[in-house]
XYZ file of C-alpha atoms in Angstrom:
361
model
C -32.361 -0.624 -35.505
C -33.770 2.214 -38.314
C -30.587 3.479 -40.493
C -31.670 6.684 -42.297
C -29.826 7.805 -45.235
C -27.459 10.575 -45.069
C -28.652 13.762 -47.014
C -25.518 14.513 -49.227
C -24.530 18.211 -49.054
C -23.900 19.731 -53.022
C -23.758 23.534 -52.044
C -20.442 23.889 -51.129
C -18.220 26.416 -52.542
C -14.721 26.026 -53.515
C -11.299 27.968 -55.121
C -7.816 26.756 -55.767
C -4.336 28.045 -56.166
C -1.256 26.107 -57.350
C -0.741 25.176 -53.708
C -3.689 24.705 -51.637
C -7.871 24.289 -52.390
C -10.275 26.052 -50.090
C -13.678 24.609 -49.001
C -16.825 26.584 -47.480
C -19.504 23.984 -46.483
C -22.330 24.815 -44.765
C -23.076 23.240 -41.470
C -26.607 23.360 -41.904
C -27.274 24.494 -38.360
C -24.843 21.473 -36.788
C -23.060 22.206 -33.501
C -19.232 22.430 -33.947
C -19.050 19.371 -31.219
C -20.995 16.664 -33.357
C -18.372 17.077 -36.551
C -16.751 14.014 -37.563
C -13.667 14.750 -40.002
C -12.078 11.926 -42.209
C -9.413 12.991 -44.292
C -7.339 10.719 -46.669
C -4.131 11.784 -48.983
C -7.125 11.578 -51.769
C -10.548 11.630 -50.162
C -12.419 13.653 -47.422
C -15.455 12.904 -45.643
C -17.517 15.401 -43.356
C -20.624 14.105 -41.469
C -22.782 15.854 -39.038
C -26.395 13.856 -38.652
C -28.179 13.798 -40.779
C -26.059 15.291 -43.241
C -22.614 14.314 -45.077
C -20.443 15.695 -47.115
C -17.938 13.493 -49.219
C -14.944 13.656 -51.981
C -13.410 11.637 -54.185
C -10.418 14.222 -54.856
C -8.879 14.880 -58.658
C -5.107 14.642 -57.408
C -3.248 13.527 -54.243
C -3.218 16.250 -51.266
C -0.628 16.358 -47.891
C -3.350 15.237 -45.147
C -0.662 16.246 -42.204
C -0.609 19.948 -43.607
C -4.349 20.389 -44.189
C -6.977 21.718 -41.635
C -10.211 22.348 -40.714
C -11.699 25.334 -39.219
C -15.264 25.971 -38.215
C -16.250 29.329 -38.411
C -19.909 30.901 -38.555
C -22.208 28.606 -39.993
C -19.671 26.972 -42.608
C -16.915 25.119 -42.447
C -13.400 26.513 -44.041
C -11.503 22.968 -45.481
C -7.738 24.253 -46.173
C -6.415 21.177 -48.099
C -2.621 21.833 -49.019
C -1.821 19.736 -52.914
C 1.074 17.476 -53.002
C 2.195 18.805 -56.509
C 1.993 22.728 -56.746
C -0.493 23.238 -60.153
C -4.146 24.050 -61.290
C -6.465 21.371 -60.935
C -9.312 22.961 -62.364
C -12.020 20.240 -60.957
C -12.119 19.294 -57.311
C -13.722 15.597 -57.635
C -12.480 12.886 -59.806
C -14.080 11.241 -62.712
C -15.182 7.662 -60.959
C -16.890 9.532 -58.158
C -20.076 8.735 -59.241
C -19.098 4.749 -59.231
C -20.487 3.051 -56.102
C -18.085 -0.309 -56.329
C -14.822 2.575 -56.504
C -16.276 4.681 -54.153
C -16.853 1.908 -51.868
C -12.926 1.074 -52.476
C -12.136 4.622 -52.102
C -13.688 4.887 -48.506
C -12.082 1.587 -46.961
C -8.707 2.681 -48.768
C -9.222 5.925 -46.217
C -9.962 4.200 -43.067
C -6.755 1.513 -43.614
C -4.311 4.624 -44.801
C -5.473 6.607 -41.660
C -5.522 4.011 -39.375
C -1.815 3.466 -40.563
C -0.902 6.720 -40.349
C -2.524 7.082 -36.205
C -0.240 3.723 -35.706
C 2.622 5.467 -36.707
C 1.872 8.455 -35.157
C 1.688 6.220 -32.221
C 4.853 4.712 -32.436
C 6.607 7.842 -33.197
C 5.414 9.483 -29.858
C 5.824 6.488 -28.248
C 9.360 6.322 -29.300
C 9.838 10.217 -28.561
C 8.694 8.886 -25.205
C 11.127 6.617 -24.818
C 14.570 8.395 -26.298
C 13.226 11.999 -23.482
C 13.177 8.896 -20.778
C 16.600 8.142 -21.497
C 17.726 11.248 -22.107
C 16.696 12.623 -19.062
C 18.374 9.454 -17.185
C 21.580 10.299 -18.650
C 21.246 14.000 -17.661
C 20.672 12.805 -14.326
C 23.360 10.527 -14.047
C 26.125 13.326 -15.736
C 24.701 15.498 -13.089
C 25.224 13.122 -10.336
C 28.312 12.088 -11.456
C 29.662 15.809 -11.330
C 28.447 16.207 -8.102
C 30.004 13.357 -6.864
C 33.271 14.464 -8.759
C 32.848 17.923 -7.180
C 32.223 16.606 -3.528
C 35.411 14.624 -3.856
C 37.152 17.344 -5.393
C 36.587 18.989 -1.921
C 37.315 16.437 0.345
C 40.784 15.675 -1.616
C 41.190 19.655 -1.202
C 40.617 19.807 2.568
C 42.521 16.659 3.360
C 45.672 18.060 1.372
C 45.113 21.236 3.712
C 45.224 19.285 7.236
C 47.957 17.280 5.990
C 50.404 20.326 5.007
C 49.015 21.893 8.351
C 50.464 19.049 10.437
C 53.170 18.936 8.586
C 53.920 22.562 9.479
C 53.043 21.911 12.894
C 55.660 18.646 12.926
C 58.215 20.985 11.697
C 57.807 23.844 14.369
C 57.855 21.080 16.748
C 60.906 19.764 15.723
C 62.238 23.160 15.138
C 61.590 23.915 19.203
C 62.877 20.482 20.222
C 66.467 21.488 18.190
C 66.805 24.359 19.756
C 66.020 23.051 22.840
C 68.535 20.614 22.664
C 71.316 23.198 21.413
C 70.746 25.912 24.361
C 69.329 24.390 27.476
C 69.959 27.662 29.681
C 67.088 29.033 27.484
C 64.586 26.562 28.364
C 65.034 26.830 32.136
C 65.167 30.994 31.826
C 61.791 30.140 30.509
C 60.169 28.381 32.400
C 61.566 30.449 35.676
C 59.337 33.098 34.182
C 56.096 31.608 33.651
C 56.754 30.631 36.962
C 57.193 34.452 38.681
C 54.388 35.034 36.453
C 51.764 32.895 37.979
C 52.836 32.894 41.386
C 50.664 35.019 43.538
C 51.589 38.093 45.161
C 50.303 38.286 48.060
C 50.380 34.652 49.939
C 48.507 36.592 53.063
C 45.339 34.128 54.510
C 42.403 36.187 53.957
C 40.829 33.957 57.169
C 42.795 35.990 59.642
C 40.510 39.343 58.621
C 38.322 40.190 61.611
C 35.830 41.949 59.457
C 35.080 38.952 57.635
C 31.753 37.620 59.080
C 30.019 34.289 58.761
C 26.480 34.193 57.086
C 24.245 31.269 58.301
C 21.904 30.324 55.098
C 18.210 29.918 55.956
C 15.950 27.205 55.615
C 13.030 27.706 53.931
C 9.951 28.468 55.933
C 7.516 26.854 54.025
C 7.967 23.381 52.741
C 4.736 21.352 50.863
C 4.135 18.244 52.815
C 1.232 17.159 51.277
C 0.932 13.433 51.366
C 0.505 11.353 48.123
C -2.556 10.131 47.479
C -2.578 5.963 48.734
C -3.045 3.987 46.046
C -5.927 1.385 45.222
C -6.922 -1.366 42.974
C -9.733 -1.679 40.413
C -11.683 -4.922 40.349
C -12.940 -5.491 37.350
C -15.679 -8.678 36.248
C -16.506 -9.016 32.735
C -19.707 -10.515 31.868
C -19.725 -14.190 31.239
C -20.360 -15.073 27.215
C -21.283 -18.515 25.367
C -20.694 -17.209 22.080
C -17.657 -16.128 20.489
C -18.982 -12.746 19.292
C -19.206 -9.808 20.488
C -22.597 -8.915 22.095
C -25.410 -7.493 19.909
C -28.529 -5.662 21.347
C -30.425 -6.892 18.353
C -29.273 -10.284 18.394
C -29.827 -11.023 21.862
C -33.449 -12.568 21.305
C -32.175 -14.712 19.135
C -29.091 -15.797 21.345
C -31.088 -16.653 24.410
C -33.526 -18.720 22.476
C -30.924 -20.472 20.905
C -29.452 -21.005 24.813
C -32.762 -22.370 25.846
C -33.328 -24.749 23.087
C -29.988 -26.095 24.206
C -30.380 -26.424 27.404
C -33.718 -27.926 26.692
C -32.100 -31.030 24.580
C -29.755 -31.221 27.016
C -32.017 -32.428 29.609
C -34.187 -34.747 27.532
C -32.974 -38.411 29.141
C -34.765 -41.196 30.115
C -37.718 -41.426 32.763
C -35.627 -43.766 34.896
C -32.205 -41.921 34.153
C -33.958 -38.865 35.389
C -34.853 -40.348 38.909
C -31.544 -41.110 39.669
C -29.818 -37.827 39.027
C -30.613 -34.082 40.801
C -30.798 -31.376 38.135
C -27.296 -30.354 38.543
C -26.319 -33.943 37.519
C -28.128 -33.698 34.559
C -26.418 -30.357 33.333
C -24.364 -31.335 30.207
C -21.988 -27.940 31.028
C -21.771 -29.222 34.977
C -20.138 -32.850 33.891
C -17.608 -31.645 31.699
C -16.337 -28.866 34.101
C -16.703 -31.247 36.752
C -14.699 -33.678 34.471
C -11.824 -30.926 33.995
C -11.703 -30.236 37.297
C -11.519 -33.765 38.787
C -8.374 -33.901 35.669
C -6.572 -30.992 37.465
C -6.933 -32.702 40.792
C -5.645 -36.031 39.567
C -2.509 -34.271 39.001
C 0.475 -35.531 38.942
C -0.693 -38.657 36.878
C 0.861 -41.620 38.494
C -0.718 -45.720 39.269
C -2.519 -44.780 41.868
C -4.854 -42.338 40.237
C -5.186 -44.229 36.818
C -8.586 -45.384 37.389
C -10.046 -42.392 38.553
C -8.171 -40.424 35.403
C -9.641 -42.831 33.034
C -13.323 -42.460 34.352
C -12.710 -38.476 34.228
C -11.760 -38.728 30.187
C -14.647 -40.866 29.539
C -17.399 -38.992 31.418
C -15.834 -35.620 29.880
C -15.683 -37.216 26.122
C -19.367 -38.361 26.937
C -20.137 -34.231 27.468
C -18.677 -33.515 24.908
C -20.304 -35.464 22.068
C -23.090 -34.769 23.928
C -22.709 -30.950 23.391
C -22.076 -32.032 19.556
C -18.084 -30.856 19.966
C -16.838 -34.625 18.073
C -13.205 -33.569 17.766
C -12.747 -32.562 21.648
C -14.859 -36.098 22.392
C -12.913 -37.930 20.475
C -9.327 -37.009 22.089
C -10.677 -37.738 25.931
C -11.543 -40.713 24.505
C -8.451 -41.763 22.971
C -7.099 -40.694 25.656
C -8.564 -42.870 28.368
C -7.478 -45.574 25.545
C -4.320 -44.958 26.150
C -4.762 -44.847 29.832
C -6.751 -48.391 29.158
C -5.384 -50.427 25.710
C -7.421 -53.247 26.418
C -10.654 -51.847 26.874
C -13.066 -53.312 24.043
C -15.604 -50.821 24.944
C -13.512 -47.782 24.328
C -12.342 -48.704 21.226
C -15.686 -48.986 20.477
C -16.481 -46.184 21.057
C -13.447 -44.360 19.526
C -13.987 -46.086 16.084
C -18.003 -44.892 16.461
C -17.043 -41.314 17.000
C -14.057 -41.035 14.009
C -16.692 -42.702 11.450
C -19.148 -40.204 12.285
C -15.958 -37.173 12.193
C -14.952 -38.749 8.399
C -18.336 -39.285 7.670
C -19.476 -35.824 8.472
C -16.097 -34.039 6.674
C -16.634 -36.260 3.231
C -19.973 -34.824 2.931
């Protein structure tokens, strides 16, 4: 990595009052974009590569109420003194020290680092107390309209009950009087009686004119039939693998099928004479195994021997196909069809060794 030395800028122009200094520096053709501002409570540093400008200030300034503006080819430095009075000089006497200097700047970077901690906190607290403000807003407002709501159910309920309590006493107002003049009650009633009796009792059947209408059927009615219905057969496609079928994969898949069924077949000379091809079919003994199993159902004394040479012929497929774990439980089961069998223990201790031996490594 090449460091190259700033160029220090010297021709900047400055003027004072008793409450603020001024600074024009010229950018020297730097974009406004690639400023970097440092400002202290008693230095200033402005750097734009390759050039820098820096201070070592006479008296203490108020950093919060300075600014910088960038105007046309200069920058305007408004720096706002802590103490209202001429200063006369802008830089202080040690400026041209390197070992204060060098104090000076890390003084800067710890005082502004402090001061954009605790400018941190302070929002971060502002945060925090307009979170719980609003929360408490929120809950004054919900607990005014939940005073209000009751409010107007209290209202309405006092409203039916003074309603049925008027009603209750115009009831028992009637009932009184009632009681008191009975003649009243019957003259009453006599009337709405006369009122809705009907006038004229006369059955309107025994009119001649009146003339019976037959209703007609409707001419046309749809009878189309409903369409008979069928059944779909449907045969899916018979699949070794697991997996759904891939066009490019299928090369692969049948030469892995062949290979099997290759190994499969690989017996003895002599073994081979005795059996047809069918026999020799790894996939024909176990389903023949499975079914001869389903057919030897239900299991009782008779059938033992013929259940135990189904489990051991279907365990022998299986290991044969390289499926262990569904070997091994025909074979422990025709153990427990046949305890005493030294063979079959054998053979069940071979196959777990080679399971434990397989899963350890």
């Amino acid at each position: 990595i090449i460091l190259k030395m700033p160029i220090i800028i010297r021709d900047i122009n400055w003027e004072e009052t008793d409450t603020n200094l001024v600074l024009h520096i010229p950018m020297k053709g730097a974009k406004a974009n690639k400023l970097d501002v440092l400002c202290s409570n008693k230095y200033i540093k402005i750097s734009f590569l390759p050039f820098m400008f820096e201070c070592y200030l006479l008296h203490l300034i108020d950093d919060d109420q300075s600014k910088t503006i960038v105007k046309d080819g200069f920058i305007e430095l408004t720096l706002t003194k802590q103490t209202p009075e001429r200063w006369n000089k802008l830089s202080h006497a040690d400026s041209d020290n390197k070992e204060i200097m060098k104090t000076i700047r890390e003084d800067a970077v710890v005082y502004i680092s402090e001061k954009e901690k605790q400018r941190s906190e302070k929002k971060s607290s502002l945060i925090t107390s307009n979170k719980r403000e609003s929360v408490r807003e929120q809950i004054k407002t919900d607990n005014d309209d939940r005073e209000r709501i009751e409010s107007i159910k209290n209202n309405e309920r006092m409203k039916a009950n003074e309603e049925i309590k008027h009603f209750e006493i115009i009831q028992q107002q009637k009932n009184n009087l009632s009681i008191q003049n009975p003649d009243i009650v019957k003259e009453e009633r006599s009337l709405v009686k006369k009122e809705v009796t009907p006038r004229n009792e006369k059955d309107i059947f025994q009119n001649g004119d009146v003339r019976s209408v037959e209703t007609k059927s409707d001419e046309s009615v749809d009878t189309t039939p409903l369409r008979d219905r069928g059944r779909i057969a449907v045969n899916f496609t018979p699949r070794v693998f697991p997996t759904p079928m891939r066009e490019s994969q299928s090369n692969l898949e049948q030469d892995w099928l062949r290979k099997q069924i290759e190994s499969r077949h690989k017996t003895d000379d002599d073994f081979q004479t005795d059996l047809s091809d069918k026999e020799k079919d790894i996939d024909y003994l176990k389903s023949k195994a499975k079914y001869a199993l389903e057919l030897l159902n239900p299991p009782v004394l008779d059938n033992l021997h013929s259940r135990l040479k189904a489990h051991i012929r279907r365990g022998a497929a299986f290991c044969e196909m390289e499926l262990y774990p569904q070997g091994l439980l025909d074979y422990e089961a025709a153990l427990k069809l046949e305890p005493d069998s030294e063979q079959i223990k054998e053979d069940v201790k071979r196959i777990r060794n080679f399971l434990e031996k397989n899963i350890t490594s």
